[in-house]
PDB file of N, CA and C in Angstrom:
ATOM      1  N   UNK M   1      48.350 162.554 109.638  1.00  0.00           N
ATOM      2  CA  UNK M   1      46.989 163.047 109.513  1.00  0.00           C
ATOM      3  C   UNK M   1      46.727 163.347 108.033  1.00  0.00           C
ATOM      4  N   UNK M   2      45.595 162.912 107.536  1.00  0.00           N
ATOM      5  CA  UNK M   2      45.282 163.127 106.123  1.00  0.00           C
ATOM      6  C   UNK M   2      44.629 164.501 105.911  1.00  0.00           C
ATOM      7  N   UNK M   3      44.574 164.935 104.670  1.00  0.00           N
ATOM      8  CA  UNK M   3      44.061 166.263 104.353  1.00  0.00           C
ATOM      9  C   UNK M   3      42.586 166.423 104.680  1.00  0.00           C
ATOM     10  N   UNK M   4      41.810 165.374 104.494  1.00  0.00           N
ATOM     11  CA  UNK M   4      40.384 165.454 104.815  1.00  0.00           C
ATOM     12  C   UNK M   4      40.193 165.740 106.298  1.00  0.00           C
ATOM     13  N   UNK M   5      40.932 165.047 107.135  1.00  0.00           N
ATOM     14  CA  UNK M   5      40.840 165.261 108.579  1.00  0.00           C
ATOM     15  C   UNK M   5      41.291 166.669 108.948  1.00  0.00           C
ATOM     16  N   UNK M   6      42.389 167.111 108.350  1.00  0.00           N
ATOM     17  CA  UNK M   6      42.899 168.454 108.634  1.00  0.00           C
ATOM     18  C   UNK M   6      41.856 169.499 108.259  1.00  0.00           C
ATOM     19  N   UNK M   7      41.274 169.364 107.083  1.00  0.00           N
ATOM     20  CA  UNK M   7      40.274 170.334 106.624  1.00  0.00           C
ATOM     21  C   UNK M   7      39.038 170.320 107.531  1.00  0.00           C
ATOM     22  N   UNK M   8      38.546 169.147 107.852  1.00  0.00           N
ATOM     23  CA  UNK M   8      37.372 169.054 108.716  1.00  0.00           C
ATOM     24  C   UNK M   8      37.659 169.606 110.109  1.00  0.00           C
ATOM     25  N   UNK M   9      38.849 169.341 110.628  1.00  0.00           N
ATOM     26  CA  UNK M   9      39.238 169.887 111.931  1.00  0.00           C
ATOM     27  C   UNK M   9      39.310 171.409 111.877  1.00  0.00           C
ATOM     28  N   UNK M  10      39.844 171.954 110.800  1.00  0.00           N
ATOM     29  CA  UNK M  10      39.931 173.411 110.649  1.00  0.00           C
ATOM     30  C   UNK M  10      38.536 174.032 110.647  1.00  0.00           C
ATOM     31  N   UNK M  11      37.607 173.425 109.939  1.00  0.00           N
ATOM     32  CA  UNK M  11      36.224 173.934 109.902  1.00  0.00           C
ATOM     33  C   UNK M  11      35.578 173.863 111.282  1.00  0.00           C
ATOM     34  N   UNK M  12      35.810 172.768 111.987  1.00  0.00           N
ATOM     35  CA  UNK M  12      35.268 172.623 113.336  1.00  0.00           C
ATOM     36  C   UNK M  12      35.833 173.695 114.265  1.00  0.00           C
ATOM     37  N   UNK M  13      37.120 173.959 114.140  1.00  0.00           N
ATOM     38  CA  UNK M  13      37.756 174.988 114.968  1.00  0.00           C
ATOM     39  C   UNK M  13      37.198 176.370 114.663  1.00  0.00           C
ATOM     40  N   UNK M  14      36.936 176.670 113.394  1.00  0.00           N
ATOM     41  CA  UNK M  14      36.307 177.946 113.034  1.00  0.00           C
ATOM     42  C   UNK M  14      34.935 178.032 113.682  1.00  0.00           C
ATOM     43  N   UNK M  15      34.164 176.969 113.585  1.00  0.00           N
ATOM     44  CA  UNK M  15      32.821 176.961 114.165  1.00  0.00           C
ATOM     45  C   UNK M  15      32.845 177.090 115.680  1.00  0.00           C
ATOM     46  N   UNK M  16      33.945 176.663 116.291  1.00  0.00           N
ATOM     47  CA  UNK M  16      34.116 176.775 117.745  1.00  0.00           C
ATOM     48  C   UNK M  16      34.795 178.085 118.132  1.00  0.00           C
ATOM     49  N   UNK M  17      35.014 178.949 117.139  1.00  0.00           N
ATOM     50  CA  UNK M  17      35.653 180.254 117.344  1.00  0.00           C
ATOM     51  C   UNK M  17      37.075 180.141 117.900  1.00  0.00           C
ATOM     52  N   UNK M  18      37.766 179.083 117.538  1.00  0.00           N
ATOM     53  CA  UNK M  18      39.170 178.893 117.905  1.00  0.00           C
ATOM     54  C   UNK M  18      40.005 179.244 116.675  1.00  0.00           C
ATOM     55  N   UNK M  19      40.067 180.546 116.411  1.00  0.00           N
ATOM     56  CA  UNK M  19      40.609 181.023 115.147  1.00  0.00           C
ATOM     57  C   UNK M  19      42.111 180.789 114.998  1.00  0.00           C
ATOM     58  N   UNK M  20      42.888 180.962 116.046  1.00  0.00           N
ATOM     59  CA  UNK M  20      44.333 180.719 115.928  1.00  0.00           C
ATOM     60  C   UNK M  20      44.615 179.262 115.598  1.00  0.00           C
ATOM     61  N   UNK M  21      43.888 178.363 116.259  1.00  0.00           N
ATOM     62  CA  UNK M  21      44.072 176.936 115.989  1.00  0.00           C
ATOM     63  C   UNK M  21      43.583 176.582 114.587  1.00  0.00           C
ATOM     64  N   UNK M  22      42.502 177.210 114.146  1.00  0.00           N
ATOM     65  CA  UNK M  22      41.985 176.972 112.794  1.00  0.00           C
ATOM     66  C   UNK M  22      43.005 177.417 111.750  1.00  0.00           C
ATOM     67  N   UNK M  23      43.626 178.586 111.987  1.00  0.00           N
ATOM     68  CA  UNK M  23      44.652 179.075 111.066  1.00  0.00           C
ATOM     69  C   UNK M  23      45.814 178.094 110.995  1.00  0.00           C
ATOM     70  N   UNK M  24      46.246 177.615 112.147  1.00  0.00           N
ATOM     71  CA  UNK M  24      47.350 176.652 112.174  1.00  0.00           C
ATOM     72  C   UNK M  24      46.995 175.385 111.409  1.00  0.00           C
ATOM     73  N   UNK M  25      45.757 174.935 111.542  1.00  0.00           N
ATOM     74  CA  UNK M  25      45.330 173.718 110.854  1.00  0.00           C
ATOM     75  C   UNK M  25      45.301 173.948 109.339  1.00  0.00           C
ATOM     76  N   UNK M  26      44.831 175.105 108.904  1.00  0.00           N
ATOM     77  CA  UNK M  26      44.845 175.429 107.471  1.00  0.00           C
ATOM     78  C   UNK M  26      46.277 175.491 106.958  1.00  0.00           C
ATOM     79  N   UNK M  27      47.150 176.113 107.735  1.00  0.00           N
ATOM     80  CA  UNK M  27      48.562 176.184 107.341  1.00  0.00           C
ATOM     81  C   UNK M  27      49.160 174.790 107.211  1.00  0.00           C
ATOM     82  N   UNK M  28      48.810 173.905 108.127  1.00  0.00           N
ATOM     83  CA  UNK M  28      49.296 172.527 108.058  1.00  0.00           C
ATOM     84  C   UNK M  28      48.823 171.860 106.768  1.00  0.00           C
ATOM     85  N   UNK M  29      47.564 172.064 106.419  1.00  0.00           N
ATOM     86  CA  UNK M  29      47.037 171.489 105.184  1.00  0.00           C
ATOM     87  C   UNK M  29      47.768 172.005 103.959  1.00  0.00           C
ATOM     88  N   UNK M  30      48.038 173.302 103.921  1.00  0.00           N
ATOM     89  CA  UNK M  30      48.749 173.897 102.792  1.00  0.00           C
ATOM     90  C   UNK M  30      50.175 173.350 102.723  1.00  0.00           C
ATOM     91  N   UNK M  31      50.809 173.179 103.864  1.00  0.00           N
ATOM     92  CA  UNK M  31      52.166 172.623 103.888  1.00  0.00           C
ATOM     93  C   UNK M  31      52.167 171.195 103.360  1.00  0.00           C
ATOM     94  N   UNK M  32      51.181 170.399 103.753  1.00  0.00           N
ATOM     95  CA  UNK M  32      51.121 169.015 103.270  1.00  0.00           C
ATOM     96  C   UNK M  32      50.934 168.967 101.751  1.00  0.00           C
ATOM     97  N   UNK M  33      50.110 169.857 101.215  1.00  0.00           N
ATOM     98  CA  UNK M  33      49.937 169.925  99.771  1.00  0.00           C
ATOM     99  C   UNK M  33      51.249 170.356  99.120  1.00  0.00           C
ATOM    100  N   UNK M  34      51.919 171.331  99.707  1.00  0.00           N
ATOM    101  CA  UNK M  34      53.199 171.815  99.170  1.00  0.00           C
ATOM    102  C   UNK M  34      54.242 170.700  99.139  1.00  0.00           C
ATOM    103  N   UNK M  35      54.225 169.832 100.137  1.00  0.00           N
ATOM    104  CA  UNK M  35      55.155 168.706 100.148  1.00  0.00           C
ATOM    105  C   UNK M  35      54.929 167.807  98.936  1.00  0.00           C
ATOM    106  N   UNK M  36      53.684 167.562  98.611  1.00  0.00           N
ATOM    107  CA  UNK M  36      53.371 166.748  97.425  1.00  0.00           C
ATOM    108  C   UNK M  36      53.865 167.441  96.160  1.00  0.00           C
ATOM    109  N   UNK M  37      53.676 168.766  96.113  1.00  0.00           N
ATOM    110  CA  UNK M  37      54.129 169.516  94.929  1.00  0.00           C
ATOM    111  C   UNK M  37      55.644 169.461  94.798  1.00  0.00           C
ATOM    112  N   UNK M  38      56.344 169.566  95.923  1.00  0.00           N
ATOM    113  CA  UNK M  38      57.806 169.496  95.888  1.00  0.00           C
ATOM    114  C   UNK M  38      58.299 168.129  95.425  1.00  0.00           C
ATOM    115  N   UNK M  39      57.482 167.113  95.663  1.00  0.00           N
ATOM    116  CA  UNK M  39      57.823 165.764  95.232  1.00  0.00           C
ATOM    117  C   UNK M  39      57.456 165.524  93.776  1.00  0.00           C
ATOM    118  N   UNK M  40      56.922 166.549  93.106  1.00  0.00           N
ATOM    119  CA  UNK M  40      56.649 166.443  91.680  1.00  0.00           C
ATOM    120  C   UNK M  40      55.188 166.352  91.286  1.00  0.00           C
ATOM    121  N   UNK M  41      54.286 166.375  92.247  1.00  0.00           N
ATOM    122  CA  UNK M  41      52.863 166.306  91.918  1.00  0.00           C
ATOM    123  C   UNK M  41      52.436 167.591  91.205  1.00  0.00           C
ATOM    124  N   UNK M  42      51.508 167.460  90.267  1.00  0.00           N
ATOM    125  CA  UNK M  42      50.983 168.597  89.514  1.00  0.00           C
ATOM    126  C   UNK M  42      49.647 169.033  90.105  1.00  0.00           C
ATOM    127  N   UNK M  43      49.214 170.233  89.762  1.00  0.00           N
ATOM    128  CA  UNK M  43      47.973 170.792  90.303  1.00  0.00           C
ATOM    129  C   UNK M  43      46.773 169.907  89.986  1.00  0.00           C
ATOM    130  N   UNK M  44      46.800 169.232  88.864  1.00  0.00           N
ATOM    131  CA  UNK M  44      45.682 168.374  88.458  1.00  0.00           C
ATOM    132  C   UNK M  44      45.748 166.974  89.086  1.00  0.00           C
ATOM    133  N   UNK M  45      46.880 166.632  89.697  1.00  0.00           N
ATOM    134  CA  UNK M  45      46.989 165.332  90.371  1.00  0.00           C
ATOM    135  C   UNK M  45      46.073 165.319  91.590  1.00  0.00           C
ATOM    136  N   UNK M  46      45.778 164.124  92.063  1.00  0.00           N
ATOM    137  CA  UNK M  46      44.827 163.998  93.170  1.00  0.00           C
ATOM    138  C   UNK M  46      45.496 163.475  94.441  1.00  0.00           C
ATOM    139  N   UNK M  47      45.011 163.980  95.549  1.00  0.00           N
ATOM    140  CA  UNK M  47      45.345 163.480  96.874  1.00  0.00           C
ATOM    141  C   UNK M  47      44.008 163.136  97.511  1.00  0.00           C
ATOM    142  N   UNK M  48      43.858 161.921  97.966  1.00  0.00           N
ATOM    143  CA  UNK M  48      42.589 161.469  98.558  1.00  0.00           C
ATOM    144  C   UNK M  48      41.409 161.717  97.613  1.00  0.00           C
ATOM    145  N   UNK M  49      41.623 161.437  96.341  1.00  0.00           N
ATOM    146  CA  UNK M  49      40.600 161.549  95.287  1.00  0.00           C
ATOM    147  C   UNK M  49      40.150 162.987  95.014  1.00  0.00           C
ATOM    148  N   UNK M  50      40.912 163.977  95.474  1.00  0.00           N
ATOM    149  CA  UNK M  50      40.594 165.389  95.246  1.00  0.00           C
ATOM    150  C   UNK M  50      41.812 166.045  94.597  1.00  0.00           C
ATOM    151  N   UNK M  51      41.567 166.836  93.548  1.00  0.00           N
ATOM    152  CA  UNK M  51      42.673 167.511  92.869  1.00  0.00           C
ATOM    153  C   UNK M  51      43.407 168.445  93.826  1.00  0.00           C
ATOM    154  N   UNK M  52      44.713 168.518  93.636  1.00  0.00           N
ATOM    155  CA  UNK M  52      45.552 169.368  94.479  1.00  0.00           C
ATOM    156  C   UNK M  52      45.063 170.815  94.434  1.00  0.00           C
ATOM    157  N   UNK M  53      44.695 171.299  93.270  1.00  0.00           N
ATOM    158  CA  UNK M  53      44.193 172.665  93.151  1.00  0.00           C
ATOM    159  C   UNK M  53      42.961 172.909  94.002  1.00  0.00           C
ATOM    160  N   UNK M  54      42.104 171.907  94.097  1.00  0.00           N
ATOM    161  CA  UNK M  54      40.896 172.033  94.911  1.00  0.00           C
ATOM    162  C   UNK M  54      41.257 172.087  96.396  1.00  0.00           C
ATOM    163  N   UNK M  55      42.213 171.268  96.824  1.00  0.00           N
ATOM    164  CA  UNK M  55      42.661 171.322  98.222  1.00  0.00           C
ATOM    165  C   UNK M  55      43.163 172.719  98.558  1.00  0.00           C
ATOM    166  N   UNK M  56      43.984 173.277  97.678  1.00  0.00           N
ATOM    167  CA  UNK M  56      44.516 174.614  97.935  1.00  0.00           C
ATOM    168  C   UNK M  56      43.402 175.649  98.021  1.00  0.00           C
ATOM    169  N   UNK M  57      42.443 175.558  97.116  1.00  0.00           N
ATOM    170  CA  UNK M  57      41.302 176.477  97.162  1.00  0.00           C
ATOM    171  C   UNK M  57      40.539 176.331  98.467  1.00  0.00           C
ATOM    172  N   UNK M  58      40.290 175.134  98.897  1.00  0.00           N
ATOM    173  CA  UNK M  58      39.544 174.917 100.142  1.00  0.00           C
ATOM    174  C   UNK M  58      40.227 175.587 101.323  1.00  0.00           C
ATOM    175  N   UNK M  59      41.524 175.352 101.460  1.00  0.00           N
ATOM    176  CA  UNK M  59      42.240 175.929 102.596  1.00  0.00           C
ATOM    177  C   UNK M  59      42.321 177.449 102.495  1.00  0.00           C
ATOM    178  N   UNK M  60      42.616 177.971 101.294  1.00  0.00           N
ATOM    179  CA  UNK M  60      42.704 179.425 101.140  1.00  0.00           C
ATOM    180  C   UNK M  60      41.361 180.089 101.357  1.00  0.00           C
ATOM    181  N   UNK M  61      40.282 179.515 100.845  1.00  0.00           N
ATOM    182  CA  UNK M  61      38.954 180.099 101.046  1.00  0.00           C
ATOM    183  C   UNK M  61      38.579 180.098 102.521  1.00  0.00           C
ATOM    184  N   UNK M  62      38.909 179.027 103.231  1.00  0.00           N
ATOM    185  CA  UNK M  62      38.619 178.968 104.655  1.00  0.00           C
ATOM    186  C   UNK M  62      39.376 180.072 105.399  1.00  0.00           C
ATOM    187  N   UNK M  63      40.621 180.276 105.011  1.00  0.00           N
ATOM    188  CA  UNK M  63      41.409 181.353 105.622  1.00  0.00           C
ATOM    189  C   UNK M  63      40.817 182.727 105.286  1.00  0.00           C
ATOM    190  N   UNK M  64      40.548 182.959 104.015  1.00  0.00           N
ATOM    191  CA  UNK M  64      40.061 184.264 103.581  1.00  0.00           C
ATOM    192  C   UNK M  64      38.666 184.582 104.122  1.00  0.00           C
ATOM    193  N   UNK M  65      37.773 183.632 104.049  1.00  0.00           N
ATOM    194  CA  UNK M  65      36.379 183.863 104.450  1.00  0.00           C
ATOM    195  C   UNK M  65      36.202 184.064 105.939  1.00  0.00           C
ATOM    196  N   UNK M  66      37.208 183.696 106.720  1.00  0.00           N
ATOM    197  CA  UNK M  66      37.124 183.833 108.171  1.00  0.00           C
ATOM    198  C   UNK M  66      38.160 184.811 108.714  1.00  0.00           C
ATOM    199  N   UNK M  67      38.699 185.646 107.813  1.00  0.00           N
ATOM    200  CA  UNK M  67      39.675 186.671 108.193  1.00  0.00           C
ATOM    201  C   UNK M  67      40.840 186.100 108.982  1.00  0.00           C
ATOM    202  N   UNK M  68      41.367 184.982 108.506  1.00  0.00           N
ATOM    203  CA  UNK M  68      42.470 184.310 109.203  1.00  0.00           C
ATOM    204  C   UNK M  68      43.826 184.566 108.557  1.00  0.00           C
ATOM    205  N   UNK M  69      43.845 185.328 107.472  1.00  0.00           N
ATOM    206  CA  UNK M  69      45.128 185.624 106.823  1.00  0.00           C
ATOM    207  C   UNK M  69      45.912 186.601 107.675  1.00  0.00           C
ATOM    208  N   UNK M  70      47.203 186.355 107.783  1.00  0.00           N
ATOM    209  CA  UNK M  70      48.069 187.259 108.556  1.00  0.00           C
ATOM    210  C   UNK M  70      48.683 188.288 107.650  1.00  0.00           C
TER     211      UNK M  70
END
């Protein structure tokens, strides 16, 4: 599953008030980004034409703005 799909699914789950599933989807997205970083990718590198730093911000903001942080 690509990051765009994961992010869009997480947003859909938030809108459907399925918060536990949305949190899991955000966590999955962060893990996928972390895998790229472990392989040597830098914050300015791109995944699916989007900078890694932007992906991290998207997932963290979705978590924070919807009170999904544990």
